[in-house]
Coordinates of C-alpha atoms and ligand atoms in Angstrom, one line a residue:
M1 CA 0.0 0.0 0.0
Q2 CA 1.5 3.2 -1.1
S3 CA 0.8 6.2 1.1
S4 CA 0.7 9.7 -0.5
Q5 CA 0.3 13.3 0.6
L6 CA -3.1 14.7 1.2
Y7 CA -4.0 18.4 0.9
D8 CA -7.1 20.3 1.5
N9 CA -8.6 23.0 -0.8
H10 CA -6.5 25.6 1.1
G11 CA -3.2 23.8 0.5
R12 CA -2.9 22.5 4.0
P13 CA -1.5 19.0 4.4
I14 CA -3.8 16.6 6.2
N15 CA -2.1 13.8 8.0
Y16 CA -3.7 13.5 11.4
L17 CA -6.9 11.8 12.4
R18 CA -8.6 12.1 15.8
L19 CA -10.9 9.2 16.3
A20 CA -13.5 9.0 19.1
V21 CA -13.9 5.3 19.9
T22 CA -16.9 5.8 22.1
D23 CA -19.1 8.5 23.3
R24 CA -19.3 7.0 26.8
C25 CA -17.4 8.5 29.7
N26 CA -16.7 7.6 33.3
L27 CA -16.6 11.2 34.2
R28 CA -19.2 14.0 33.8
C29 CA -17.1 17.1 33.4
F30 CA -19.6 19.8 33.4
Y31 CA -17.9 21.7 30.5
C32 CA -18.3 18.6 28.3
M33 CA -21.4 16.7 29.3
P34 CA -24.6 17.2 31.3
E35 CA -24.8 15.3 34.6
E36 CA -27.8 13.3 33.6
G37 CA -30.1 12.6 30.7
I38 CA -27.2 11.8 28.4
K39 CA -28.5 9.7 25.5
Y40 CA -25.6 7.3 24.7
L41 CA -25.4 5.9 21.3
P42 CA -26.6 2.3 21.1
K43 CA -23.6 0.0 20.4
K44 CA -24.6 -0.7 16.9
E45 CA -24.3 3.1 16.1
L46 CA -20.6 2.9 16.9
L47 CA -18.0 2.1 14.2
T48 CA -17.0 -1.6 14.9
F49 CA -13.3 -2.4 15.3
E50 CA -13.4 -3.9 11.8
E51 CA -14.9 -0.6 10.3
I52 CA -12.3 1.4 12.3
E53 CA -9.4 -0.7 10.9
R54 CA -10.8 -0.5 7.3
L55 CA -11.2 3.3 7.6
I56 CA -7.7 3.8 9.1
S57 CA -6.2 1.6 6.3
L58 CA -7.9 3.7 3.7
L59 CA -6.9 7.0 5.2
A60 CA -3.3 5.7 5.7
A61 CA -3.1 5.0 2.0
M62 CA -4.3 8.5 1.4
G63 CA -1.7 10.1 3.6
I64 CA -2.7 10.0 7.2
S65 CA 0.1 8.9 9.3
K66 CA -0.9 10.0 12.8
I67 CA -3.8 8.9 14.9
R68 CA -5.1 10.0 18.2
L69 CA -7.7 7.8 20.0
T70 CA -10.1 9.7 22.1
G71 CA -13.7 9.6 23.2
G72 CA -15.8 9.7 25.5
E73 CA -13.3 7.9 27.5
P74 CA -11.4 5.6 25.1
F75 CA -10.6 3.0 27.9
V76 CA -14.4 2.6 28.5
R77 CA -14.7 0.8 25.2
T78 CA -14.4 -2.9 25.7
D79 CA -11.1 -4.4 24.6
L80 CA -9.6 -1.1 23.4
M81 CA -6.1 -2.6 23.6
S82 CA -6.9 -5.1 20.8
L83 CA -7.9 -2.2 18.7
I84 CA -4.7 -0.4 19.5
R85 CA -2.6 -3.4 18.7
K86 CA -4.3 -3.5 15.2
I87 CA -3.9 0.1 14.6
T88 CA -0.3 0.3 15.5
S89 CA 0.4 -2.4 12.9
I90 CA -1.4 -0.7 10.0
E91 CA 1.0 0.3 7.3
G92 CA 1.6 3.9 6.9
I93 CA 0.6 4.7 10.5
Q94 CA 3.6 6.1 12.2
D95 CA 2.3 7.6 15.4
V96 CA -0.6 6.5 17.7
H97 CA -1.6 8.8 20.6
I98 CA -4.3 8.6 23.2
T99 CA -6.2 11.3 25.1
T100 CA -7.6 9.8 28.3
N101 CA -8.7 10.9 31.8
G102 CA -6.4 8.2 33.1
I103 CA -8.9 6.5 35.4
L104 CA -8.8 3.0 33.7
T105 CA -5.5 3.5 31.9
G106 CA -2.9 2.4 34.6
P107 CA -2.9 -1.4 33.9
H108 CA -2.4 -0.9 30.3
I109 CA 0.8 1.2 30.5
P110 CA 3.3 -1.5 30.2
E111 CA 1.6 -2.7 26.9
L112 CA 1.2 1.0 25.7
K113 CA 4.8 1.4 26.1
S114 CA 5.7 -1.8 24.2
L115 CA 3.4 -0.9 21.4
G116 CA 5.3 2.3 21.1
I117 CA 2.5 4.7 21.8
G118 CA 3.8 8.2 20.9
S119 CA 2.3 10.1 23.8
V120 CA -0.7 10.2 26.2
N121 CA -2.6 13.4 26.8
L122 CA -4.0 13.2 30.3
S123 CA -6.9 15.4 31.1
L124 CA -6.5 17.0 34.5
D125 CA -8.1 20.3 35.4
T126 CA -7.1 20.6 39.0
L127 CA -4.6 19.1 41.6
D128 CA -7.2 19.5 44.3
R129 CA -9.3 16.4 45.0
D130 CA -12.5 18.4 46.0
R131 CA -12.3 20.6 42.9
F132 CA -11.7 17.5 40.8
K133 CA -14.9 16.1 42.2
M134 CA -16.8 19.3 41.6
I135 CA -15.6 19.6 38.0
T136 CA -15.9 16.0 36.9
R137 CA -18.8 15.1 39.3
R138 CA -16.8 12.0 40.3
D139 CA -14.3 11.4 43.1
E140 CA -11.5 9.9 41.0
F141 CA -8.5 12.2 41.3
E142 CA -6.3 9.7 42.9
K143 CA -6.6 7.3 39.9
T144 CA -5.7 10.0 37.4
W145 CA -2.8 11.2 39.6
A146 CA -1.5 7.5 39.8
T147 CA -1.7 7.2 36.0
L148 CA 0.4 10.3 35.7
Q149 CA 3.1 8.9 37.9
Q150 CA 3.1 5.6 36.0
L151 CA 3.3 7.2 32.7
L152 CA 6.2 9.3 33.8
K153 CA 7.9 6.1 35.3
A154 CA 7.3 4.3 31.9
E155 CA 8.9 7.3 30.2
I156 CA 5.9 7.7 27.9
P157 CA 5.6 11.4 26.9
V158 CA 2.8 13.0 28.8
K159 CA 0.8 16.2 28.1
I160 CA -1.6 17.4 30.8
N161 CA -4.7 19.0 29.3
T162 CA -6.4 21.6 31.5
V163 CA -9.5 23.4 30.5
V164 CA -9.4 26.8 32.0
M165 CA -12.8 27.7 33.6
D166 CA -13.6 31.0 35.0
G167 CA -14.6 30.7 38.7
K168 CA -13.6 27.0 38.8
N169 CA -10.0 26.3 38.5
I170 CA -8.1 29.5 38.1
D171 CA -6.4 28.8 41.4
D172 CA -5.0 25.6 39.8
I173 CA -3.1 27.4 37.0
L174 CA 0.0 28.2 38.9
P175 CA 0.2 24.9 40.8
L176 CA -0.1 23.1 37.5
V177 CA 2.7 25.2 36.0
E178 CA 4.7 24.4 39.1
L179 CA 4.4 20.7 38.3
T180 CA 6.7 21.3 35.3
R181 CA 9.5 22.2 37.7
Q182 CA 9.9 18.6 38.8
Y183 CA 8.2 16.6 36.1
P184 CA 9.0 16.4 32.4
V185 CA 5.4 17.0 31.4
S186 CA 3.8 19.5 29.0
V187 CA 1.0 21.3 30.8
R188 CA -1.3 22.7 28.3
F189 CA -4.0 25.2 29.2
I190 CA -7.1 25.1 26.9
E191 CA -9.6 27.8 26.4
E192 CA -13.0 26.5 27.3
M193 CA -15.1 25.7 24.2
P194 CA -18.9 25.8 23.8
F195 CA -19.2 22.0 23.5
N196 CA -21.0 20.9 26.7
G197 CA -23.8 19.0 25.2
E198 CA -26.3 21.6 26.3
G199 CA -25.9 24.3 23.8
N200 CA -24.9 26.9 26.3
H201 CA -23.3 29.7 24.4
Y202 CA -21.2 32.6 25.1
A203 CA -20.0 35.2 22.7
T204 CA -17.0 36.2 24.7
L205 CA -14.6 34.2 26.9
S206 CA -13.3 35.5 30.1
W207 CA -10.1 33.4 30.4
T208 CA -8.6 33.9 26.9
F209 CA -5.2 32.4 26.0
K210 CA -3.7 36.0 26.6
K211 CA -5.2 36.3 30.0
I212 CA -3.9 32.8 31.0
L213 CA -0.5 33.7 29.7
D214 CA -0.4 37.0 31.5
L215 CA -1.1 35.3 34.8
I216 CA 1.7 32.7 34.2
R217 CA 4.1 35.4 33.1
S218 CA 3.5 37.6 36.0
N219 CA 4.5 34.7 38.3
Y220 CA 7.1 33.3 36.2
P221 CA 8.8 36.4 34.5
S222 CA 11.5 34.3 33.0
L223 CA 8.9 32.3 30.8
E224 CA 10.4 31.8 27.4
R225 CA 8.6 31.2 24.1
T226 CA 9.9 28.1 22.4
P227 CA 9.5 27.4 18.7
D228 CA 6.2 25.7 17.7
P229 CA 6.4 22.4 16.3
P230 CA 4.7 22.1 12.8
H231 CA 0.8 22.2 13.1
S232 CA 1.0 22.9 16.9
T233 CA -2.2 24.1 18.3
S234 CA -0.5 25.5 21.4
Y235 CA 1.8 28.5 21.9
N236 CA 4.6 26.8 23.8
Y237 CA 6.9 28.2 26.6
K238 CA 9.6 27.0 28.9
I239 CA 10.7 28.1 32.3
P240 CA 14.4 28.1 32.7
G241 CA 15.4 25.2 35.0
H242 CA 12.0 23.3 34.8
A243 CA 11.9 19.8 33.6
G244 CA 8.8 20.2 31.7
D245 CA 7.1 22.9 29.6
V246 CA 3.8 24.9 29.4
G247 CA 1.4 25.5 26.4
V248 CA -1.7 27.5 25.9
I249 CA -4.3 26.5 23.3
A250 CA -6.5 29.2 21.9
A251 CA -9.3 26.7 21.2
F252 CA -12.0 29.3 21.5
S253 CA -10.1 32.1 19.8
R254 CA -9.2 29.8 17.0
T255 CA -5.8 31.3 16.1
F256 CA -4.3 28.1 14.7
C257 CA -6.7 27.2 11.8
G258 CA -4.3 28.3 9.2
T259 CA -2.0 25.3 9.7
C260 CA -4.7 22.7 10.8
N261 CA -3.7 19.3 9.6
R262 CA -6.3 17.3 11.4
I263 CA -9.6 15.7 10.7
R264 CA -12.0 14.1 13.1
V265 CA -14.2 11.0 13.1
T266 CA -16.9 11.0 15.7
A267 CA -18.0 8.1 17.8
Q268 CA -20.8 7.4 15.4
G269 CA -18.5 7.4 12.3
V270 CA -19.1 10.9 11.1
L271 CA -16.3 12.9 9.5
K272 CA -15.6 16.4 10.6
T273 CA -13.0 18.4 8.7
C274 CA -13.2 21.1 11.3
L275 CA -13.9 20.9 15.0
Y276 CA -16.6 23.6 14.5
D277 CA -18.5 22.0 11.6
D278 CA -21.5 19.9 11.8
G279 CA -20.3 16.7 10.4
V280 CA -19.7 16.5 6.8
L281 CA -19.7 12.8 5.8
N282 CA -21.3 9.8 7.4
I283 CA -18.6 7.2 6.8
K284 CA -20.3 4.5 8.8
N285 CA -23.3 4.7 6.5
L286 CA -21.1 4.4 3.3
M287 CA -19.5 1.3 4.8
R288 CA -22.8 -0.3 5.8
E289 CA -24.3 0.4 2.4
G290 CA -21.6 -1.7 0.9
R291 CA -19.5 1.0 -0.9
S292 CA -16.1 0.0 -2.2
D293 CA -12.9 1.3 -0.9
D294 CA -12.5 3.5 -4.0
E295 CA -16.0 5.0 -3.5
I296 CA -15.4 5.8 0.1
K297 CA -12.0 7.3 -0.8
A298 CA -13.7 9.4 -3.5
E299 CA -16.1 10.8 -0.9
L300 CA -13.4 11.5 1.6
L301 CA -11.4 13.4 -1.1
K302 CA -14.5 15.4 -1.8
A303 CA -15.0 16.4 1.8
F304 CA -11.3 17.3 2.2
S305 CA -11.5 19.6 -0.9
N306 CA -14.4 21.4 0.6
R307 CA -12.8 22.2 3.9
P308 CA -13.8 25.6 5.5
K309 CA -10.8 27.9 6.0
D310 CA -11.3 28.2 9.7
G311 CA -13.6 27.6 12.6
F312 CA -15.5 30.7 12.0
E313 CA -16.3 29.8 8.3
A314 CA -17.3 26.4 9.6
E315 CA -19.7 27.9 12.0
E316 CA -21.2 30.2 9.3
R317 CA -21.8 27.1 7.1
R318 CA -24.0 25.7 9.7
S319 CA -25.9 28.9 9.3
G320 CA -25.0 30.1 12.7
T321 CA -26.6 27.2 14.4
P322 CA -24.9 26.9 17.7
A323 CA -22.9 23.8 18.5
I324 CA -25.0 21.6 20.8
E325 CA -22.8 18.6 20.7
S326 CA -20.9 17.3 23.6
M327 CA -17.2 17.1 23.2
S328 CA -17.6 13.4 24.3
T329 CA -19.0 12.5 20.9
I330 CA -16.5 14.7 19.0
G331 CA -13.4 13.6 20.9
G332 CA -11.9 16.9 21.8
Ligands
SAM401 N1 -12.1 11.1 28.1 C1 -10.9 11.6 27.5 C2 -10.3 12.6 28.4 O1 -10.8 13.1 29.3 O2 -9.1 13.1 28.0 C3 -10.9 12.0 26.1 C4 -12.1 12.8 25.6 S1 -12.2 14.5 26.1 C5 -13.7 15.0 25.3 C6 -10.9 15.2 25.2 C7 -10.5 16.5 25.7 O3 -11.5 17.5 25.4 C8 -10.3 16.6 27.1 O4 -8.9 17.1 27.4 C9 -11.2 17.7 27.6 O5 -10.8 18.5 28.7 C10 -11.4 18.4 26.3 N2 -12.8 19.2 26.4 C11 -14.0 18.6 26.6 N3 -14.9 19.5 26.5 C12 -14.3 20.8 26.4 C13 -14.7 22.1 26.2 N4 -16.0 22.5 26.4 N5 -13.7 23.1 26.1 C14 -12.4 22.7 25.9 N6 -12.0 21.4 26.0 C15 -12.9 20.5 26.2

């Protein structure tokens, strides 16, 4: 199978797929999902492992080389490790990464290491057990913390993802930055996005990336900007003498669309070519209608050549309809 380069209609290379393997989660982070009344997808609505393998093989042949498994919580999906084993052996797939809350991850770390997982993004919004419980509506801080320690011990690169929420975890920003003194982790602060499954919208954001950075810089004046890796969604910084580093992701301000190299497939098998679009192609239906590989590739190419230039255009295309999805079906 010969892999090739894939470009969108704006000349941006596409080489990165973020795949939500489930919409189910063992936390109820208030910025992501409602506490109750969540309508989980019936299992038959999820892509099967065979369908996922087929999709990734097709995309790998087209030019996708990096995969991130996300959810929902990926480790809630039964037998996730067997899927990871298969994905890591697909020709053309060079990097496999996982985004997880860490609660069920610990026992799998040795195998993740041996499979050569590129990195784990661990979601952790606070270092305080009570605030963790308030934000996630579950008392599971200790498990996430233990997973962080195990990942570090196994020397799997770890990024901590922290959603910055006005009035909720502002007091955690500096302690999380302080973690980088001792630990070789990247702590990335993410602007809160309007994907909480309840359609609650705000036109402005209080804790923008600029405000987050100002707070960090006023406490760490030696903060140094470091070069951004290609397609980075974060502005990256280092504090001299610290083992880890710090990043800020302007997810709401959307400053990084110009170099966006990623596509998403939701838990129900729908392609999104922009986080802010409405879903542009139902891949699961194509597969279940019995379409051939070539037919599916042609549909994928059509979608890639009609990509909005940025998240604002994507929102306009959905005629201003506010996003009501939960991030747990999109995968972050
Ligand atoms: N369950 C996994 C986890 O917790 O990492 C993977 C799925 S979760 C939806 C992926 C990422 O999306 C997490 O880092 C989470 O914090 C982030 N996320 C969810 N809702 C968000 C929102 N409204 N704004 C910004 N980030 C959000």
